[in-house]
Tab-separated table of C-alpha atoms in Angstrom:
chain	number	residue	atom	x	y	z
A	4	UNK	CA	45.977	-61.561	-53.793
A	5	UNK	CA	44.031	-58.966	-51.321
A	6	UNK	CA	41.487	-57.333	-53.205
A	7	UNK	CA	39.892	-53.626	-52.692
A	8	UNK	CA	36.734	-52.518	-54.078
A	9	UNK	CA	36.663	-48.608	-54.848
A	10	UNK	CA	33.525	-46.954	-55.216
A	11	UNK	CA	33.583	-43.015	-56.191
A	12	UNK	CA	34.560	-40.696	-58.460
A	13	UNK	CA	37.206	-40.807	-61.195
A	14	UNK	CA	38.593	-37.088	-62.965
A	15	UNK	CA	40.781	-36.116	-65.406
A	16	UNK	CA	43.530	-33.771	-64.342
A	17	UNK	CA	45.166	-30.939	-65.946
A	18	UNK	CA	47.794	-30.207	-63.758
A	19	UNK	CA	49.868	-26.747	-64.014
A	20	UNK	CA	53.494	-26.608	-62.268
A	21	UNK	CA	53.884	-22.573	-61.187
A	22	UNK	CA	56.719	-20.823	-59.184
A	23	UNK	CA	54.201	-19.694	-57.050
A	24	UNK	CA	50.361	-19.625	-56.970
A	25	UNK	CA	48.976	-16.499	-58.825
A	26	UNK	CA	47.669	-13.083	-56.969
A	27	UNK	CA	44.964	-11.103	-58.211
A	28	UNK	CA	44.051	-10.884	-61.975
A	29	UNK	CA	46.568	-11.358	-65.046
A	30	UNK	CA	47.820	-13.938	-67.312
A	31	UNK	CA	50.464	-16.080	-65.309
A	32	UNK	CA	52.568	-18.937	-66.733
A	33	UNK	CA	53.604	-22.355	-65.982
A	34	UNK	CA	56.867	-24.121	-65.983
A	35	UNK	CA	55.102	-28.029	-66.627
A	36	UNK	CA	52.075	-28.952	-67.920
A	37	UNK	CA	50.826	-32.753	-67.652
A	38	UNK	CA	47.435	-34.590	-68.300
A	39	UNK	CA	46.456	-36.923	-65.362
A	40	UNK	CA	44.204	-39.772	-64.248
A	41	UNK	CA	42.313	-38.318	-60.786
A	42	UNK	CA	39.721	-38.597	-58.778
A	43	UNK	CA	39.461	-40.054	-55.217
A	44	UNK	CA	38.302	-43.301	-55.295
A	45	UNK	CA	40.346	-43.776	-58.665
A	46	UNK	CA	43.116	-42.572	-57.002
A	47	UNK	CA	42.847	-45.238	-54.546
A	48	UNK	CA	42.383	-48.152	-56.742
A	49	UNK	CA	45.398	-47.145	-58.530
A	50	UNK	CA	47.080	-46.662	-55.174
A	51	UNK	CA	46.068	-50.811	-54.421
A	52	UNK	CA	47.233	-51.869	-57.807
A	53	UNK	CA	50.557	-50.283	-57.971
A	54	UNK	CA	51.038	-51.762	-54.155
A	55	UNK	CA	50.461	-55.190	-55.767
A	56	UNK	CA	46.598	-55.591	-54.674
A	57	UNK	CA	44.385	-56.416	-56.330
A	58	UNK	CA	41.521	-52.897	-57.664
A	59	UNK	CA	38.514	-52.689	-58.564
A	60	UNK	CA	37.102	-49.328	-59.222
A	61	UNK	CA	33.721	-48.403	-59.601
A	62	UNK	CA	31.967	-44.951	-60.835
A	63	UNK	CA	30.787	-43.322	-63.349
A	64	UNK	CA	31.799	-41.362	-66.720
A	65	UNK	CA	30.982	-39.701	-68.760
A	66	UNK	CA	30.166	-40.886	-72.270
A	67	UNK	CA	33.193	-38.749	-74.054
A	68	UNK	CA	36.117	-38.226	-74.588
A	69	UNK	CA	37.376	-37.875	-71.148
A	70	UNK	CA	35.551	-40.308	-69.840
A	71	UNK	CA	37.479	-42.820	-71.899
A	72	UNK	CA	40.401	-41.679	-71.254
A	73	UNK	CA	39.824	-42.085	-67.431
A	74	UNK	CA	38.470	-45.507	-68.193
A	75	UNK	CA	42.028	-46.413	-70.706
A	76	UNK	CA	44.527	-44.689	-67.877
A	77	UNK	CA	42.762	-46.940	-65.111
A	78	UNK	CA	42.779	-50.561	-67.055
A	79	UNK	CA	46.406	-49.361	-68.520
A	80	UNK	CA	47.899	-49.661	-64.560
A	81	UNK	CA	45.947	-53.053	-63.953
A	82	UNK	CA	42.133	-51.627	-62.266
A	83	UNK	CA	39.615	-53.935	-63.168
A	84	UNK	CA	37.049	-50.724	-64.549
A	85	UNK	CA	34.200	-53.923	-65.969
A	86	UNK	CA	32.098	-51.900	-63.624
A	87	UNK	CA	32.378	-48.408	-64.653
A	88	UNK	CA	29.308	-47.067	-65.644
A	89	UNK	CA	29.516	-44.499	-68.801
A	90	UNK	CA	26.404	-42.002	-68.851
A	91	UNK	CA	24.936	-40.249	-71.918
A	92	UNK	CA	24.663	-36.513	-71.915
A	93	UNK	CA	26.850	-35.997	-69.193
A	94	UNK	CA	30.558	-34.590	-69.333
A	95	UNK	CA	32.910	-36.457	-67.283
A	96	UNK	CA	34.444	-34.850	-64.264
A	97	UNK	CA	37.768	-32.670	-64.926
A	98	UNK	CA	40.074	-30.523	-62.589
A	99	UNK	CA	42.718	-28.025	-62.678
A	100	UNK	CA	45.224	-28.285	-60.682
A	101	UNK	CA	48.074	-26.015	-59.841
A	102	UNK	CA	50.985	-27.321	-57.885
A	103	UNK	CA	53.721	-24.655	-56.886
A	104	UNK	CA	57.592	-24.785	-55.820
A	105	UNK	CA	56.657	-26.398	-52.792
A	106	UNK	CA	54.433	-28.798	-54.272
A	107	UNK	CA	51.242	-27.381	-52.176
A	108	UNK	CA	48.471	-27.790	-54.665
A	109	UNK	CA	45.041	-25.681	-55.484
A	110	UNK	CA	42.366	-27.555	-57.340
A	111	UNK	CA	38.986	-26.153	-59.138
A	112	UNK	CA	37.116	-29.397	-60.103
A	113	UNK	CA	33.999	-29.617	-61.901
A	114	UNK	CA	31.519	-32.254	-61.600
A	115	UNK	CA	28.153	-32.652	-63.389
A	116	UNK	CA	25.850	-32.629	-60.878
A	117	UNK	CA	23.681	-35.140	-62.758
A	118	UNK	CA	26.325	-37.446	-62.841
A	119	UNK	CA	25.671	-39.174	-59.988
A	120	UNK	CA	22.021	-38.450	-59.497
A	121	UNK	CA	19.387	-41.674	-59.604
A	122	UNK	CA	20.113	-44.149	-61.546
A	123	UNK	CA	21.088	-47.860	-60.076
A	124	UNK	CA	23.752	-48.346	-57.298
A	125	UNK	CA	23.863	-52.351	-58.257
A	126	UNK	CA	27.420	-52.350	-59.305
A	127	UNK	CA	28.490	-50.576	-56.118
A	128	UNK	CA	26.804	-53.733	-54.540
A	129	UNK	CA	28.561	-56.250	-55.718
A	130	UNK	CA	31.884	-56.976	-54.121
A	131	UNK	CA	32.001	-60.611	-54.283
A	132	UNK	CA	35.476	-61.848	-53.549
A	133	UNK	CA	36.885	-58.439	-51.736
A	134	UNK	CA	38.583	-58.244	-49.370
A	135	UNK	CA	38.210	-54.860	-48.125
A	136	UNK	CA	35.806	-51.951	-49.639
A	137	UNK	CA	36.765	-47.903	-49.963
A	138	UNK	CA	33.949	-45.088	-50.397
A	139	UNK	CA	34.558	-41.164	-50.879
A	140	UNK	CA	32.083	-38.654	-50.861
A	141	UNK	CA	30.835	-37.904	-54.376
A	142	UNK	CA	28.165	-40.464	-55.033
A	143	UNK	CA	26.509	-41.487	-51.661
A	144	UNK	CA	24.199	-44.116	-52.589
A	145	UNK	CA	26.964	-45.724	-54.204
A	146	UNK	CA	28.673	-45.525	-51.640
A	147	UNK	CA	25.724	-46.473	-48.976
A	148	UNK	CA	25.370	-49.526	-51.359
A	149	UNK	CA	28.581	-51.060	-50.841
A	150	UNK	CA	29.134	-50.141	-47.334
A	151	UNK	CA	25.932	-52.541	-46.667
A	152	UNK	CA	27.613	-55.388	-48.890
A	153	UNK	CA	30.845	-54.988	-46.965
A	154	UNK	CA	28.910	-55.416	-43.595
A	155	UNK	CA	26.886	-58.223	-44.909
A	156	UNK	CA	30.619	-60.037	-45.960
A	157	UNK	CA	32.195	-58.786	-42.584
A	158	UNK	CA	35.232	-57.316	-44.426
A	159	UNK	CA	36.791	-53.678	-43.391
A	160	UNK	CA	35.250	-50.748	-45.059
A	161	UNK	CA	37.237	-47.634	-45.579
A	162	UNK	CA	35.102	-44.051	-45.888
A	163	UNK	CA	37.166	-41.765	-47.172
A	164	UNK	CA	36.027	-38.327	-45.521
A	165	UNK	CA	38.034	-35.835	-47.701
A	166	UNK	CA	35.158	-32.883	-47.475
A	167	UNK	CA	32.298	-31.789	-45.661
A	168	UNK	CA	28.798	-33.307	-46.821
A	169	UNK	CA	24.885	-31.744	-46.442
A	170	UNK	CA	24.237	-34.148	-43.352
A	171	UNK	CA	27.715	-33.986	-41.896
A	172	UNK	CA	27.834	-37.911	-43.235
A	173	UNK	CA	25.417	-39.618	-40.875
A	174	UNK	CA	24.207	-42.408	-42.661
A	175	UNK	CA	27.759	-43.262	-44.541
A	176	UNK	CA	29.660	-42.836	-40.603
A	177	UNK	CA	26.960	-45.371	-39.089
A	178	UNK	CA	27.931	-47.827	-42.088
A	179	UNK	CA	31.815	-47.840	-42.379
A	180	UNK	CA	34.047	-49.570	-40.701
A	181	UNK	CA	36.661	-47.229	-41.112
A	182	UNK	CA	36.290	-43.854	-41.651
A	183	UNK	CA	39.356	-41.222	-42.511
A	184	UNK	CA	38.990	-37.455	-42.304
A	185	UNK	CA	40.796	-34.460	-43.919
A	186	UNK	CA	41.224	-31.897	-41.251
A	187	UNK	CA	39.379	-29.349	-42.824
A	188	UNK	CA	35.775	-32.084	-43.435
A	189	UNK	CA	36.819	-33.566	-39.400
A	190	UNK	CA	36.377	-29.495	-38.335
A	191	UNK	CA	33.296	-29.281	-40.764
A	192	UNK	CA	31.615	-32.496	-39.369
A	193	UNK	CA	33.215	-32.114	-35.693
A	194	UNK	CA	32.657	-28.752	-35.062
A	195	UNK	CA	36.092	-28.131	-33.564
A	196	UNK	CA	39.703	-27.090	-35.014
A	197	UNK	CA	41.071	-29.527	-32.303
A	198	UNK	CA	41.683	-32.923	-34.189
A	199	UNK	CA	41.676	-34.709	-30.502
A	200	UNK	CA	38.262	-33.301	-29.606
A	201	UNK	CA	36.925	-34.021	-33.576
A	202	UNK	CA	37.506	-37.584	-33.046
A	203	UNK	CA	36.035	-37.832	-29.940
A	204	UNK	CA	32.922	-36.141	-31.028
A	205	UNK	CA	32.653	-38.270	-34.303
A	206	UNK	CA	33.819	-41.420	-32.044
A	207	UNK	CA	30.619	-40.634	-30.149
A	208	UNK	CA	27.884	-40.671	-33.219
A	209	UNK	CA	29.645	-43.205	-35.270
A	210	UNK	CA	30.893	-47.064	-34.053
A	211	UNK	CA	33.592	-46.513	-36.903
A	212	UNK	CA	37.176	-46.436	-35.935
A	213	UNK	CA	38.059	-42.927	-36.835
A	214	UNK	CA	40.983	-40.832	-38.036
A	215	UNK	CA	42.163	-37.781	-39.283
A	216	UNK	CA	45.318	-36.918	-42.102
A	217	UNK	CA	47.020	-34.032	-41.389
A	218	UNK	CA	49.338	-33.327	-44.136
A	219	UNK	CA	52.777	-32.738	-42.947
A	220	UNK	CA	51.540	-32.864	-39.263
A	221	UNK	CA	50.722	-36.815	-39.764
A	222	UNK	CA	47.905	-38.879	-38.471
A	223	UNK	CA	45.630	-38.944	-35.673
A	224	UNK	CA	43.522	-41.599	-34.908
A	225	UNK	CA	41.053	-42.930	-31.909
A	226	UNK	CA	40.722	-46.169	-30.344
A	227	UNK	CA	39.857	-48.295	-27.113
A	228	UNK	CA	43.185	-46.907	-25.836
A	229	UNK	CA	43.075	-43.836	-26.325
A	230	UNK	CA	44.268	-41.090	-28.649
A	231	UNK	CA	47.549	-41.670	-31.035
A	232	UNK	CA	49.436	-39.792	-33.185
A	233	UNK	CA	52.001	-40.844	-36.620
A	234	UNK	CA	54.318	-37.941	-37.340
A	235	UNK	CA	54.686	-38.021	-41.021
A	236	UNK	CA	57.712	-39.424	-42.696
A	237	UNK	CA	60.476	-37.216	-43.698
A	238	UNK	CA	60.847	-36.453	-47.114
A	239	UNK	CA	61.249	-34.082	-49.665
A	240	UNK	CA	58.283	-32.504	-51.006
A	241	UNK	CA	57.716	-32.080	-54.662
A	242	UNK	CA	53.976	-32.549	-55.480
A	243	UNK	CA	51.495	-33.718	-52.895
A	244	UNK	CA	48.793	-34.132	-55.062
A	245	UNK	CA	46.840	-37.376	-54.368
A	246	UNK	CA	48.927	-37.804	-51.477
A	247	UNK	CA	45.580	-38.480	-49.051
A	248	UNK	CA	44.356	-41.002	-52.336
A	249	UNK	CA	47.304	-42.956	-52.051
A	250	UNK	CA	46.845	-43.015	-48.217
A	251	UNK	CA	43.334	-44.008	-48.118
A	252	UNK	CA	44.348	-46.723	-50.899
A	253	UNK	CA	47.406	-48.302	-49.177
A	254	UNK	CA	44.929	-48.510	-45.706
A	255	UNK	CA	42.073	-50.401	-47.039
A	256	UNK	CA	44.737	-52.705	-48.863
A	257	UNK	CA	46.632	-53.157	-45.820
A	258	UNK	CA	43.378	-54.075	-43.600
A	259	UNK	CA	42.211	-56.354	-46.180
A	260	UNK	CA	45.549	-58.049	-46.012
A	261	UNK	CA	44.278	-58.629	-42.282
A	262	UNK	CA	46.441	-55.898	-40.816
A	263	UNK	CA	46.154	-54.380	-37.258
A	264	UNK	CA	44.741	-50.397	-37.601
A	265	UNK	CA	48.099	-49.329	-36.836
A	266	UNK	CA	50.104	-51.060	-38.982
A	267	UNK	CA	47.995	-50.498	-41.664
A	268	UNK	CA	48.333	-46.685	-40.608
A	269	UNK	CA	52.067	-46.930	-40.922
A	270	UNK	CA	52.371	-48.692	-44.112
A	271	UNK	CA	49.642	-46.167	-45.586
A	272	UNK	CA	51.931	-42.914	-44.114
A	273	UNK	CA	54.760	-44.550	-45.691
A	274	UNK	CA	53.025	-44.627	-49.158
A	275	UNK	CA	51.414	-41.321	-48.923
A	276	UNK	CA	55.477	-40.166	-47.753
A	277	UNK	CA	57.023	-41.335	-51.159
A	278	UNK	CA	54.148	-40.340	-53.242
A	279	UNK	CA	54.704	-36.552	-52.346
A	280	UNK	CA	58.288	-36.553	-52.878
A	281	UNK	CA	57.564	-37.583	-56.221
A	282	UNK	CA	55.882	-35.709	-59.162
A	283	UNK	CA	52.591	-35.910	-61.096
A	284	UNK	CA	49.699	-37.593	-58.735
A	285	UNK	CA	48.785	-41.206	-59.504
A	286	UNK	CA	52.318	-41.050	-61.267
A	287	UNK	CA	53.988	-40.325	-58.289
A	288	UNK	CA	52.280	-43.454	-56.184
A	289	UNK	CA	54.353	-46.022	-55.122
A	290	UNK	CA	55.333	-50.116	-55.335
A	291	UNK	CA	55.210	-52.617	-52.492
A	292	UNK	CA	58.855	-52.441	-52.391
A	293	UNK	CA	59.479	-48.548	-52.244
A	294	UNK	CA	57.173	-48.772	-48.999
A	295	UNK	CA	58.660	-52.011	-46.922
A	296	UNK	CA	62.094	-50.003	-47.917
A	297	UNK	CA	61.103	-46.966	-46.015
A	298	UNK	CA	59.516	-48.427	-43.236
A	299	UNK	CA	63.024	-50.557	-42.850
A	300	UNK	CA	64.659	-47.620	-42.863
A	301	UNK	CA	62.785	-45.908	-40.338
């Protein structure tokens, strides 16, 4: 069984269903309430393990309540969390998240700075018997830690670019193998609006194979032949929160399976597809099966 490493940050999500995203000051109300497992890199893993691969997630928590909770939610969909890290003092990271009639999203996360400040990055090191490795943005060294063991075991590496860091991402985009952008941290990094131009300029400082998720205007990516482009499947959208989680998570699996970059790209759009036609983040994330039964029907 294909095994991905996540390294990153794990949150606990209070998610609000509104008719429409509130204007101004007031009290507004919501139609659904749900608590949620979140986080990027948690997303992920629980992205690989529903898909039938094989997680491992590892972070840090805080030593509360919510920290357990993340920790219980994880090991309850079959993550291997031995490697979580819980930290005294610190709360664990939370968001709330409102998802409207469309099933856009707005999100107001907090996250301890201190959290992932100093302390050791060993467990992020060790990724003996992955097969692949996926990073996000929220605890670097972590992150710079395991990007070095994936070289050293010349399996794929997956940086998951979802927002725009201090030093535009040098040293994590001159580790990866991999490295997938939001549009809005590609135009942060890039310097440009123009996704074709953004990878060309990050193709340029970085020997990573780069793309860029677009929401419902698909994916871009860059490679020896050129530019391409994967519309997005047609679906019904209902909540497309975690959406680019579950992407990120289906690609690393699918490279670690030993997949080329574009079929890994379409079995990844696929996922990300049925997750937002389906409520309630992680929740919403699909099997194995839901995704080879898209792709055959497309």
């Amino acid at each position: 069984m294909t095994t991905v490493v996540c390294v990153g940050i794990a949150v606990l999500d209070y998610l609000f269903q509104v008719e429409e995203f509130p204007s101004g000051e007031g009290k507004f109300y919501a139609v659904g309430y749900r608590e949620i497992g979140g986080g990027v890199a948690a997303n992920a893993a629980a992205a690989v393990a529903k898909l039938g691969g094989t997680a491992r997630y590892v972070g840090r928590v805080g030593a509360d309540g919510a920290g357990e909770r993340i920790t219980a939610d994880l090991a309850t969909l079959g993550v291997d969390v031995s490697a979580v890290e819980s930290i005294d003092g610190v709360a664990s990271p939370v968001s709330a998240i409102l998802v409207d009639a469309a099933g856009e999203r707005i999100i107001v996360n907090h996250t301890p700075p201190d959290l992932f400040a100093g302390g050791s990055v060993d467990r992020a090191a060790r990724i003996a018997g992955a097969d692949a490795v996926l990073v996000d943005v929220r605890w670097p060294a972590g992150a710079a830690a395991s990007l070095a063991a994936a070289q050293a075991a010349d399996i794929p590496s997956v940086f998951d670019f979802d927002r725009p860091m201090e030093d535009g991402g040098a040293r994590l985009l001159g580790m990866a193998s991999h490295v997938v952008f939001s549009r809005h941290a590609l135009a942060a990094t890039a310097g440009t609006a123009d996704v074709v131009i953004g990878l060309s300029r990050i193709r340029e400082r970085s020997p990573a194979w780069p793309a860029v998720t677009t929401g419902a205007d698909g994916v871009w990516w860059l490679d020896d032949d050129g530019t391409h482009h994967r519309d997005a499947f047609p679906v019904d959208v209902v909540d497309t929160v975690g959406a680019g989680d579950v992407f990120h998570g289906a690609f690393a699996l699918a490279l670690g399976e030993g997949r080329s970059e574009h079929e890994a790209v379409e079995f990844a759009a696929a996922a990300a597809a049925i997750k937002c036609s389906r409520p309630g983040g992680r929740d919403g994330a699909p099997n194995r099966d839901d995704v080879e039964r898209l792709l055959r029907a497309h």
